[in-house]
Amino acid sequence: MLFHVRMDVHLPHDLPPTEAAEILAREKAYSQELQHSGKWRHIWRLAGQYANYSIFDVRDNEELHAILSGLPLFKFMDIEVAPLLRHPSSIRDSDA
């Protein structure tokens, strides 16, 4: 199943820089592992915001929830999820 996910990050201003750097390093490694596996298909930064739009390709809602809740930045995020279906007018079979 494909999901469109918006993630807005709100790091606390009083988070020690060394702790923030450690969390961000873990976040990058985790997200890149998921990208290599094909589960995190796309990620785009939103210009001027600490936010992204991502496309996930996972088995079901439960797998998506496990992935998102496993993000090291999860407790600092507002997340919106929308399931996606292939549009009947799409000319690309790979959009499934």
XYZ file of N, CA and C in Angstrom, residues 28-82:
165
model
N 18.727 9.917 10.284
C 19.241 9.795 8.922
C 19.540 8.339 8.581
N 20.203 7.634 9.468
C 20.534 6.229 9.219
C 19.273 5.379 9.064
N 18.302 5.593 9.951
C 17.047 4.832 9.910
C 16.288 5.107 8.610
N 16.179 6.378 8.239
C 15.426 6.722 7.030
C 16.127 6.201 5.777
N 17.454 6.256 5.754
C 18.165 5.766 4.579
C 18.080 4.246 4.462
N 18.071 3.557 5.594
C 17.872 2.096 5.579
C 16.509 1.764 4.973
N 15.476 2.509 5.373
C 14.127 2.282 4.839
C 14.041 2.640 3.355
N 14.785 3.660 2.940
C 14.810 4.014 1.519
C 15.477 2.905 0.705
N 16.594 2.379 1.202
C 17.274 1.292 0.501
C 16.398 0.048 0.401
N 15.555 -0.181 1.407
C 14.678 -1.360 1.395
C 13.492 -1.192 0.450
N 13.222 0.052 0.010
C 12.086 0.329 -0.865
C 10.813 0.697 -0.119
N 10.825 0.645 1.200
C 9.622 0.983 1.971
C 9.392 2.495 2.011
N 10.465 3.271 2.032
C 10.371 4.741 1.998
C 10.773 5.134 0.587
N 9.771 5.236 -0.310
C 10.049 5.405 -1.736
C 10.593 6.772 -2.097
N 10.016 7.816 -1.507
C 10.403 9.188 -1.858
C 10.376 10.057 -0.610
N 11.246 11.069 -0.598
C 11.230 12.064 0.466
C 11.615 13.407 -0.152
N 10.814 14.419 0.142
C 11.067 15.775 -0.346
C 11.012 16.748 0.820
N 11.986 17.604 0.920
C 12.005 18.679 1.911
C 11.067 19.786 1.440
N 10.340 20.394 2.364
C 9.492 21.539 2.047
C 10.324 22.797 2.256
N 10.491 23.568 1.212
C 11.357 24.748 1.262
C 10.940 25.685 2.392
N 11.924 26.099 3.165
C 11.691 27.059 4.241
C 11.049 26.480 5.490
N 10.886 25.165 5.556
C 10.249 24.537 6.710
C 11.080 23.334 7.150
N 10.966 22.972 8.415
C 11.580 21.731 8.882
C 10.492 20.677 8.757
N 10.236 20.280 7.506
C 9.132 19.371 7.191
C 9.451 18.642 5.897
N 8.759 17.519 5.688
C 8.917 16.796 4.427
C 7.615 16.135 4.023
N 7.534 15.856 2.728
C 6.508 14.990 2.175
C 7.216 13.706 1.775
N 6.634 12.582 2.130
C 7.231 11.296 1.815
C 6.182 10.345 1.269
N 6.650 9.383 0.495
C 5.805 8.297 0.003
C 6.366 6.997 0.560
N 5.502 6.239 1.237
C 5.868 4.942 1.791
C 5.134 3.851 1.030
N 5.801 2.742 0.821
C 5.227 1.566 0.172
C 5.367 0.412 1.160
N 4.293 0.163 1.899
C 4.320 -0.819 2.989
C 3.147 -1.786 2.874
N 3.205 -2.834 3.656
C 2.177 -3.890 3.622
C 0.796 -3.376 4.021
N 0.751 -2.567 5.121
C -0.542 -2.129 5.644
C -0.353 -0.982 6.638
N -1.465 -0.526 7.226
C -1.440 0.573 8.201
C -0.545 0.246 9.387
N -0.587 -0.998 9.826
C 0.191 -1.406 10.992
C 1.694 -1.276 10.735
N 2.131 -1.697 9.553
C 3.560 -1.573 9.234
C 3.965 -0.106 9.153
N 3.117 0.727 8.543
C 3.427 2.156 8.469
C 3.535 2.743 9.872
N 2.597 2.400 10.736
C 2.627 2.912 12.109
C 3.916 2.494 12.818
N 4.328 1.250 12.644
C 5.555 0.776 13.283
C 6.766 1.548 12.764
N 6.817 1.785 11.469
C 7.934 2.533 10.887
C 7.954 3.963 11.422
N 6.807 4.631 11.372
C 6.764 6.030 11.811
C 7.064 6.169 13.296
N 6.507 5.294 14.109
C 6.742 5.393 15.550
C 8.172 5.003 15.914
N 8.879 4.335 14.997
C 10.279 4.000 15.208
C 11.249 5.109 14.842
N 10.739 6.179 14.239
C 11.605 7.301 13.888
C 12.179 7.936 15.150
N 13.489 8.147 15.213
C 14.072 8.791 16.387
C 13.482 10.182 16.669
N 13.022 10.873 15.641
C 12.407 12.199 15.816
C 10.903 12.132 16.071
N 10.337 10.934 16.139
C 8.882 10.762 16.236
C 8.248 11.645 17.309
N 8.833 11.689 18.489
C 8.209 12.448 19.585
C 8.250 13.951 19.351
N 8.997 14.390 18.338
C 9.081 15.813 18.016
C 8.316 16.156 16.737
N 7.489 15.234 16.241
C 6.830 15.411 14.943
C 5.322 15.529 15.050
N 4.772 16.303 14.127
C 3.357 16.248 13.793
C 3.304 15.518 12.455
N 2.484 14.470 12.363
C 2.456 13.626 11.169
C 1.028 13.534 10.636
N 0.888 13.711 9.329
C -0.393 13.510 8.634
C -0.199 12.411 7.605
N -1.137 11.464 7.553
C -1.037 10.309 6.657
C -2.275 10.244 5.772
N -2.045 9.950 4.488
C -3.156 9.727 3.559
C -2.836 8.508 2.698
